[in-house]
Tab-separated table of C-alpha atoms and ligand atoms in Angstrom:
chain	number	residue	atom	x	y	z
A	1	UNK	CA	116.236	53.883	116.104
A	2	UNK	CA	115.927	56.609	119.011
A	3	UNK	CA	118.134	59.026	116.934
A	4	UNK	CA	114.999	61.984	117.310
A	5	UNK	CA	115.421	61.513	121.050
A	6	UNK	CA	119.293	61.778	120.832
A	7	UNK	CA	118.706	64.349	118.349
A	8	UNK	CA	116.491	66.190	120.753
A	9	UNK	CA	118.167	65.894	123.814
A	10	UNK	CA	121.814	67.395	122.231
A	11	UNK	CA	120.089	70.362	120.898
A	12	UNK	CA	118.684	70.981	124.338
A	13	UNK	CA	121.852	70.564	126.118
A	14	UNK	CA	124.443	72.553	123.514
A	15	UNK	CA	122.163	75.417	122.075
A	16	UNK	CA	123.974	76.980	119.049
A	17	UNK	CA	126.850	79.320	120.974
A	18	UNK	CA	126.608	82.666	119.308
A	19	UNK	CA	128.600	85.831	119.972
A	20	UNK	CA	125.937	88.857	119.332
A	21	UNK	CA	122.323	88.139	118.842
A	22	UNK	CA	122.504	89.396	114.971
A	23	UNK	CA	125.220	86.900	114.252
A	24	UNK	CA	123.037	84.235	115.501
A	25	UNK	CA	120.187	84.939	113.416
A	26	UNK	CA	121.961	85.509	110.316
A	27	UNK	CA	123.033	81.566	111.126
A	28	UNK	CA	119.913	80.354	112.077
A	29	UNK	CA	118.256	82.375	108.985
A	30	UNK	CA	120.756	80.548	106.660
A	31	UNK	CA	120.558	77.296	107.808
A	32	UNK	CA	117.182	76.568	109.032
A	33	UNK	CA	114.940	79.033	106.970
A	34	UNK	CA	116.661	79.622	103.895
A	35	UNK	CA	116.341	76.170	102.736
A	36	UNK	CA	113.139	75.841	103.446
A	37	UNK	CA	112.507	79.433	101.475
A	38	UNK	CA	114.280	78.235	98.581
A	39	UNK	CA	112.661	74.360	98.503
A	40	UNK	CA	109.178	76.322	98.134
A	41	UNK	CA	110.302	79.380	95.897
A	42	UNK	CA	109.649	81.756	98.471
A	43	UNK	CA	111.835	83.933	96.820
A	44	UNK	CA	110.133	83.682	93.231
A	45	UNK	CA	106.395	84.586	94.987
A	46	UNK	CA	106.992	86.258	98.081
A	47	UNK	CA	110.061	88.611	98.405
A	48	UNK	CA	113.770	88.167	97.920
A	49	UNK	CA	116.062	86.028	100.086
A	50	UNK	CA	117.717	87.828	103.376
A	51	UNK	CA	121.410	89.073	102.776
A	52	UNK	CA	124.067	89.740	105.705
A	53	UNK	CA	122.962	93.386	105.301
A	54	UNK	CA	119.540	92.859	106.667
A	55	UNK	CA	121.195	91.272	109.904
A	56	UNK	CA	123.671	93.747	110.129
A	57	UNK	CA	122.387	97.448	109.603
A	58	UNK	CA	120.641	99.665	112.145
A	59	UNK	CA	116.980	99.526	112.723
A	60	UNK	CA	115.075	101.870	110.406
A	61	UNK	CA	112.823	104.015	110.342
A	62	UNK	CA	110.366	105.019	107.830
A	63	UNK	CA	108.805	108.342	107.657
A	64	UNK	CA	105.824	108.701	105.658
A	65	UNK	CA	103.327	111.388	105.620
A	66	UNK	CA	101.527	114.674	103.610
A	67	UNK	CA	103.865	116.906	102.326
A	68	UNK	CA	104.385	119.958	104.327
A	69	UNK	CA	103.882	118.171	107.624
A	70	UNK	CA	107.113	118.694	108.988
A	71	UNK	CA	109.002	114.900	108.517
A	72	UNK	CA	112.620	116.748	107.357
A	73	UNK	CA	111.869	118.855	110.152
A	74	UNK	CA	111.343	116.520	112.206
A	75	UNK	CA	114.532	114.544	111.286
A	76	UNK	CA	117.043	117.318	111.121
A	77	UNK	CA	115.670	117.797	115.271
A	78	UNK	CA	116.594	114.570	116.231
A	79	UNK	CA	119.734	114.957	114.661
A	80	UNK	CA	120.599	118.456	115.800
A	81	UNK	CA	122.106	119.246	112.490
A	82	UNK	CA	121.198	119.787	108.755
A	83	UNK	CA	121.714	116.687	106.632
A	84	UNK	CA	123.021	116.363	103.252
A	85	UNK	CA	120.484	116.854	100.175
A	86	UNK	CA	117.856	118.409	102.768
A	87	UNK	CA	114.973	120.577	101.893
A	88	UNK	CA	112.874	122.098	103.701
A	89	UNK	CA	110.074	124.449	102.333
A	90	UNK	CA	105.986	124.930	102.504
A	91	UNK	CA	105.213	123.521	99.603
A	92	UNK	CA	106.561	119.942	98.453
A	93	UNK	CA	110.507	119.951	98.376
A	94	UNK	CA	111.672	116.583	98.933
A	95	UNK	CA	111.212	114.980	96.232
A	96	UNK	CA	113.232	112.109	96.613
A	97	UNK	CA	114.048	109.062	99.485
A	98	UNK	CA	116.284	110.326	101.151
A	99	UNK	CA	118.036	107.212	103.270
A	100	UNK	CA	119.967	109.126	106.532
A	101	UNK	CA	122.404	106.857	107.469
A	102	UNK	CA	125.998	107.157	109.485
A	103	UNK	CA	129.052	107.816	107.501
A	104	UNK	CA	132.152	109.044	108.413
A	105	UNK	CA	132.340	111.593	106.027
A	106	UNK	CA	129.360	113.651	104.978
A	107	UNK	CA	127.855	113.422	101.289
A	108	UNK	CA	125.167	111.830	99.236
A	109	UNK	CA	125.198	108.460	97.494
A	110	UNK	CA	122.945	107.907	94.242
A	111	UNK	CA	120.147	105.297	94.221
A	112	UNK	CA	121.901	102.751	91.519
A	113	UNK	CA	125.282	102.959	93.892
A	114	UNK	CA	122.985	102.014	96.607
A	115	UNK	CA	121.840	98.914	95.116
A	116	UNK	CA	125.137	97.425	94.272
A	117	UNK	CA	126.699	97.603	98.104
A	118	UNK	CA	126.550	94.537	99.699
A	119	UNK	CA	126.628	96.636	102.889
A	120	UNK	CA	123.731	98.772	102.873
A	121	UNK	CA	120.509	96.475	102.598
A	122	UNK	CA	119.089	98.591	99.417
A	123	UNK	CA	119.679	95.826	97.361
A	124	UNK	CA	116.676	94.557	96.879
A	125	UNK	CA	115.026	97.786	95.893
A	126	UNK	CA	116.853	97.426	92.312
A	127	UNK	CA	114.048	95.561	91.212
A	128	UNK	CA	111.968	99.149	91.071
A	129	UNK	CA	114.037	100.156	88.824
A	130	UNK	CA	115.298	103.487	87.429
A	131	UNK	CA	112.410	105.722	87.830
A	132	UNK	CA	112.571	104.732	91.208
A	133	UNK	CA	116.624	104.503	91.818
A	134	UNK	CA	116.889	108.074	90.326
A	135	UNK	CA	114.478	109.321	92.860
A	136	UNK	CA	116.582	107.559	95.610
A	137	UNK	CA	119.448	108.880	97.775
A	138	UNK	CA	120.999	108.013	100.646
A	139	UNK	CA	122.344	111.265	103.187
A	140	UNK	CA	125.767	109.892	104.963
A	141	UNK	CA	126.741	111.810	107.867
A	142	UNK	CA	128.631	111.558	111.459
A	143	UNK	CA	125.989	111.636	113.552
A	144	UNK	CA	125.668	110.332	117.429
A	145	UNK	CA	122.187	109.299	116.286
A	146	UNK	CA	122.585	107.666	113.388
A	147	UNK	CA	125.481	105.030	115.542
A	148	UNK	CA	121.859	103.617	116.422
A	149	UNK	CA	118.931	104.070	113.584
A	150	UNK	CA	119.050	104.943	109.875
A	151	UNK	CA	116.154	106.925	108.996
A	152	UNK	CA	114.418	107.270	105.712
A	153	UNK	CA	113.039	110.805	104.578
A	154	UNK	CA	110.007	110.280	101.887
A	155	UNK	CA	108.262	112.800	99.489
A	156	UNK	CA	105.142	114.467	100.841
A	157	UNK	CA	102.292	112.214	99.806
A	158	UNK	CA	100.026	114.129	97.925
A	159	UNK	CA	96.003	114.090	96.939
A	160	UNK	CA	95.561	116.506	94.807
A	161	UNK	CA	95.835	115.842	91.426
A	162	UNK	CA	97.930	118.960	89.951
A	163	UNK	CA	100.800	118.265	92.336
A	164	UNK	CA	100.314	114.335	91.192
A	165	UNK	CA	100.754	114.877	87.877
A	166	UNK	CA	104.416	117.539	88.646
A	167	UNK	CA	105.695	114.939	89.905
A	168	UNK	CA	107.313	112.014	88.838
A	169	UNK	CA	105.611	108.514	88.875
A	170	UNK	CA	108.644	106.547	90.144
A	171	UNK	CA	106.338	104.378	92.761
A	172	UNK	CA	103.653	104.306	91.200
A	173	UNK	CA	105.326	102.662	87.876
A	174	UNK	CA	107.870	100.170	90.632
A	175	UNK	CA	104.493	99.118	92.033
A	176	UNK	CA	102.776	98.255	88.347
A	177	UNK	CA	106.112	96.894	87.042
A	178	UNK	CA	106.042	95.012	90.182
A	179	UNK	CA	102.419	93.496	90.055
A	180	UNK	CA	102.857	92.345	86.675
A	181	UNK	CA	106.084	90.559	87.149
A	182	UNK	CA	104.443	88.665	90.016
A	183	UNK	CA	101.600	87.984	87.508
A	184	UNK	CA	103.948	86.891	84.902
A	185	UNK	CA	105.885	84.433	87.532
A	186	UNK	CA	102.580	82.379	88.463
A	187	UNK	CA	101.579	81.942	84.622
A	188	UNK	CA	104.845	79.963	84.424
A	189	UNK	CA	104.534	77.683	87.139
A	190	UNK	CA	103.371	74.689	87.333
A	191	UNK	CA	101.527	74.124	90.405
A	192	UNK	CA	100.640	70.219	89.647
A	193	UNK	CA	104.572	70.157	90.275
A	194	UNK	CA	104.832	72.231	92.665
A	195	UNK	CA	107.010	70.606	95.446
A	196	UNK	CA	105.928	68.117	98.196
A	197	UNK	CA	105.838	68.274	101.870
A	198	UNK	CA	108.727	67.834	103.108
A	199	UNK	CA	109.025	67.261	106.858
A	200	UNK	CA	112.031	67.589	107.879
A	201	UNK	CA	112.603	70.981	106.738
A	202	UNK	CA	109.541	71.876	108.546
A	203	UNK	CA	110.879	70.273	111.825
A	204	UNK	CA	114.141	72.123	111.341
A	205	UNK	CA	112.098	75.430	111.490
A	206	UNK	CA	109.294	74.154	114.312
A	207	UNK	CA	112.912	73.249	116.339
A	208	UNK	CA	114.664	76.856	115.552
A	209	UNK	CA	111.379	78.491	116.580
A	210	UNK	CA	111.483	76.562	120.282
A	211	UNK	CA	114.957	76.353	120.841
A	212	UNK	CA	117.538	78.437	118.792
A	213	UNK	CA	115.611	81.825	118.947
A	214	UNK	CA	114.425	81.147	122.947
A	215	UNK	CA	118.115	81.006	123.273
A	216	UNK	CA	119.019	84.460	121.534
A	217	UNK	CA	116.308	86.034	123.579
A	218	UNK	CA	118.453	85.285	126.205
A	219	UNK	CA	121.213	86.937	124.620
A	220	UNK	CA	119.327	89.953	123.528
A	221	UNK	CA	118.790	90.608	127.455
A	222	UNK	CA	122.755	89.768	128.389
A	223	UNK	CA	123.411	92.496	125.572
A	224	UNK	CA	121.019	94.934	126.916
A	225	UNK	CA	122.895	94.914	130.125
A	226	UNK	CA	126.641	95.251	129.028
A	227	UNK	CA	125.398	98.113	127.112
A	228	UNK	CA	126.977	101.318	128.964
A	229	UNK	CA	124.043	103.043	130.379
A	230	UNK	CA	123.201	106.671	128.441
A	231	UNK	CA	122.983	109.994	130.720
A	232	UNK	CA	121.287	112.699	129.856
A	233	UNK	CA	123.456	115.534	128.507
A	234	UNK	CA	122.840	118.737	128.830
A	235	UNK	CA	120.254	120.731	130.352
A	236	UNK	CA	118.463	120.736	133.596
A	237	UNK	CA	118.917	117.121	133.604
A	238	UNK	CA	122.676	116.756	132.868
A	239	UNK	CA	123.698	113.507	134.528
A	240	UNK	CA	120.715	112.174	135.561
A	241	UNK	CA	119.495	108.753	133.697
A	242	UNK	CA	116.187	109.527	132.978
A	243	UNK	CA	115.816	112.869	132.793
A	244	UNK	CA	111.969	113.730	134.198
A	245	UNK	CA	111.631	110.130	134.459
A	246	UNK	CA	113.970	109.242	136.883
A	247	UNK	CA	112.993	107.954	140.922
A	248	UNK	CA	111.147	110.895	142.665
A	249	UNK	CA	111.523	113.331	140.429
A	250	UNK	CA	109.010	116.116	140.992
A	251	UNK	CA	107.205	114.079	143.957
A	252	UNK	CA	107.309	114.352	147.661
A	253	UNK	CA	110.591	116.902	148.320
A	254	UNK	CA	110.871	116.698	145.048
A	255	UNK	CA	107.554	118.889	143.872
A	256	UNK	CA	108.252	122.107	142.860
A	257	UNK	CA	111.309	121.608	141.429
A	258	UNK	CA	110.694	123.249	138.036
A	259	UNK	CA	108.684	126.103	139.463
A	260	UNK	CA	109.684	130.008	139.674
A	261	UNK	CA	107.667	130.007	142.627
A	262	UNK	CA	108.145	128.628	146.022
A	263	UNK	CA	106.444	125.735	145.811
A	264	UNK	CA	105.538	125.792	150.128
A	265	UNK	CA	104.148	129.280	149.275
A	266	UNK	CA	101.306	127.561	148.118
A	267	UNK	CA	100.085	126.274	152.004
A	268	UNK	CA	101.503	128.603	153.835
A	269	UNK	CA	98.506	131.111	154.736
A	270	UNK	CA	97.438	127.872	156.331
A	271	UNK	CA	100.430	127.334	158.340
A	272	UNK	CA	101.007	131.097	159.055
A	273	UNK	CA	97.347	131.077	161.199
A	274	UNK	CA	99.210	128.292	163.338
A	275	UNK	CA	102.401	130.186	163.271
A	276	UNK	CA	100.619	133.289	165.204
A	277	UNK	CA	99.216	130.989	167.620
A	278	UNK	CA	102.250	129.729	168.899
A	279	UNK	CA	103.491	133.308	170.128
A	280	UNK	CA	106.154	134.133	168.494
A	281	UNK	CA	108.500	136.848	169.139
A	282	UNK	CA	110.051	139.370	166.979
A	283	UNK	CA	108.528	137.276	163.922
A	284	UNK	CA	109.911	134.067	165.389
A	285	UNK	CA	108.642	131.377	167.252
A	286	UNK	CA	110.838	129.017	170.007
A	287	UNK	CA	111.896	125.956	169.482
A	288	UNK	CA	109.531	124.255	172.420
A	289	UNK	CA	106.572	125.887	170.849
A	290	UNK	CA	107.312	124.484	167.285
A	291	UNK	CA	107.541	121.359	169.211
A	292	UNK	CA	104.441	121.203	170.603
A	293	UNK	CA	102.832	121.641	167.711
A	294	UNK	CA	105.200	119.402	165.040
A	295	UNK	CA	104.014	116.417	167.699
A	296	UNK	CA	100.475	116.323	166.436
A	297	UNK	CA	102.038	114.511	163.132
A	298	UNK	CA	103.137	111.621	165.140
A	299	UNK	CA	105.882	111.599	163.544
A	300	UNK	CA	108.733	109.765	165.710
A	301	UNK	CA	110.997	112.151	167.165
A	302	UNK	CA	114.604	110.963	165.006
A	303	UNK	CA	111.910	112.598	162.198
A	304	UNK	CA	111.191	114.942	162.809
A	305	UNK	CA	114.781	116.206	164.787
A	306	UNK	CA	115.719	115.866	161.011
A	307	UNK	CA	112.572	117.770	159.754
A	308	UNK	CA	113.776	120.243	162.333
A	309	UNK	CA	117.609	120.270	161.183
A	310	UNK	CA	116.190	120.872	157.574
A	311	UNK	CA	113.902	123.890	158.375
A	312	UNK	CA	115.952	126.242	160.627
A	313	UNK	CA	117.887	127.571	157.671
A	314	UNK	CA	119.652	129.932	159.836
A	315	UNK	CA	120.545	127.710	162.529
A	316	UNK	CA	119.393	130.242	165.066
A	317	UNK	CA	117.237	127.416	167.120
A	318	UNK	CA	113.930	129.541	166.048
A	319	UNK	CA	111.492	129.050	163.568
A	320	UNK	CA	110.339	132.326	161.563
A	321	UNK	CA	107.318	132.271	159.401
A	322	UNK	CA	108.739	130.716	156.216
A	323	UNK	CA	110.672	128.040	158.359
A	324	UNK	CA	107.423	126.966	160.040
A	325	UNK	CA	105.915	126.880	156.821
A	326	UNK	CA	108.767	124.791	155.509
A	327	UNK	CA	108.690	122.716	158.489
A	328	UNK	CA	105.280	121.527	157.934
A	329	UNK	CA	105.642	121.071	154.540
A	330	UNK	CA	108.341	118.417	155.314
A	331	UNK	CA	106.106	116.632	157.712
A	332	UNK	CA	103.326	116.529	154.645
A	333	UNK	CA	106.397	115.039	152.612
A	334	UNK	CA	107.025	112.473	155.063
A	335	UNK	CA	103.228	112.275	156.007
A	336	UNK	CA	102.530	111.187	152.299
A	337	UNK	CA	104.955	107.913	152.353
A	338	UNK	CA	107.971	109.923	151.030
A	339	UNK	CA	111.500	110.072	151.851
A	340	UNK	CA	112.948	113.136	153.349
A	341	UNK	CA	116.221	114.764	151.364
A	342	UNK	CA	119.837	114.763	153.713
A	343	UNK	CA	120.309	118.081	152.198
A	344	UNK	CA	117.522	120.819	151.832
A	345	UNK	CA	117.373	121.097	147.703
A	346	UNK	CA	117.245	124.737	146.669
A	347	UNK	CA	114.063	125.054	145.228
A	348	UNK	CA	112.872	124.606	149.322
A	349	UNK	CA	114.884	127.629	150.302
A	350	UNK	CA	112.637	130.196	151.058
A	351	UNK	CA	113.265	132.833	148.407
A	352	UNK	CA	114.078	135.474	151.057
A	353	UNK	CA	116.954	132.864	152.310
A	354	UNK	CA	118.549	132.080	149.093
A	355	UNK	CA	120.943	134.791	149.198
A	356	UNK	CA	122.298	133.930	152.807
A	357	UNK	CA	122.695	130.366	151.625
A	358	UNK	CA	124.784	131.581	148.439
B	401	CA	CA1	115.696	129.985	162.158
């Protein structure tokens, strides 16, 4: 008579085990939802079952928009390279859906192929039928990109009623043919018969919601971190995780990175009238006279000794103009909470001192 608490308490303790987080939901999907889609004729009113297809292909994305607006454009740029059945033009040229998708070899599948593959999750779709399917493609290609999202190219919308009218009505007749066939299904049924509540199949759902999928969250995390972490490739960033993103990039020694110009230039007129009052000699000042006035930061002394080790570029234990500058832009790095580089990076280097460094 306590089976629900036995019931309960197992589930708790042995959540479903599941390999990868799409495997799990395909099972969950077909044995907790399905039969609760199928007791109510989901499928008849609402939209057609799930197949393994829609577990197991890449995310997608949809790219909708006026014609003209640059979507192919914008496609072929994320892939780096032209794609099969691509056209690209001022005035409307695709004409069709165009589904990019990885492929080993290159070439272009028809629309009624498509939507007899149990692998590609266009199956569905044959229910728009052949206006539609001959204005349906799908681009395969090896692509880097594509290992991760499929992306679907769409005709230009258009307004105006000339280009309308060129044009085929493929959607336009799937979504009427559509409409009436849903119209058609509820004449036929019966809703004094239509099926009871049924609890159980309810809990079964309720208990997937709480437990099963809180458990594949879990999973979705664990996968996140065996995945091998991407670096950036190419560029000014080449190696670097994030790119712009990354910890400190462009802040504290960090600013001025990007810039032709020497990004201390910017102060230094303010530390040059300090430089001249510390009597410098031959363009240089000593290293007890930079002293006394890199002090006034309060910065401890192990500071700025390495603030000091940083700046004299030419090791010649004097500070000329540009290293006093670059001295004191070091102490404003520090000064603002940041940390202070081992190595000077080169966009510090004075440009006069780049050479002598090289
Ligand atoms: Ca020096």
């Amino acid at each position: 008579m306590f089976s629900w608490l036995g019931n309960d308490d197992r589930r708790k303790k042995d959540p479903e085990v599941f390999q990868t987080v799409s495997d799990g939901l395909k099972k969950l999907y077909k044995t907790k939802l399905l039969p609760l889609e199928e007791y109510y004729k989901f499928h008849e009113f609402h939209s057609p079952a799930l197949e393994d297809a829609d577990f197991d292909n890449k995310p997608m994305i949809l790219l909708v928009g006026q014609y003209s607006t640059g979507k192919t454009t914008f496609i072929r740029y994320l892939l780096e390279q032209d794609f099969p059945g691509m056209r690209i033009g001022p005035e409307p040229t695709t004409d069709s859906f165009i589904a990019v998708m990885q492929g080993d070899v290159e070439g272009v599948i028809p629309g009624n192929a498509l939507v007899v593959d149990p692998k590609k999750p266009f199956r569905k779709l044959n229910a728009f039928g052949n206006a539609f399917l001959n204005r349906f493609v799908c681009a395969q290609l090896p692509n880097p990109v594509l290992e991760s999202i499929s992306v679907i190219d769409t005709p230009g919308i258009l307004s105006g009623e000339k280009q309308r009218i060129s044009r085929g009505e493929g959607l336009r007749t799937a979504v009427r043919y559509n409409m009436s066939r849903s119209g058609d299904l509820m004449q036929s049924q019966d809703f004094n018969k239509f099926q009871p509540l049924k609890n159980k199949l309810l809990e079964t759902v309720d208990e997937m919601l709480a437990h099963d999928i809180a458990h594949l969250m879990i999973l979705v995390r664990q996968e996140e971190t065996q995945k091998p972490v991407q670096m950036v490739k190419g560029g000014a960033f080449e190696g670097t995780q994030n790119g712009p993103f990354g910890h400190g990039y462009g802040e504290g020694a960090g600013e001025g990175i990007d810039d032709a110009d020497w990004v201390v230039a910017r102060d230094k007129p303010m530390y040059d009238e300090i430089f001249y009052t510390l009597s410098p000699v031959n363009g240089k000042i000593t290293g007890a006279n930079a002293k006394r006035e890199m002090v006034k930061s309060k910065l401890p002394n192990t500071v700025l000794g390495k603030i000091w080790k940083l700046a004299d570029i030419d090791k010649d234990g004097l500070l000329d103009d540009e290293e006093f500058a670059l001295a004191n832009h070091l102490i404003k790095v520090k000064l603002e909470g940041h940390e202070l580089p081992n190595d000077l990076p080169c966009h510090l280097i004075p440009p006069s001192k780049r050479k002598v460094i090289e």
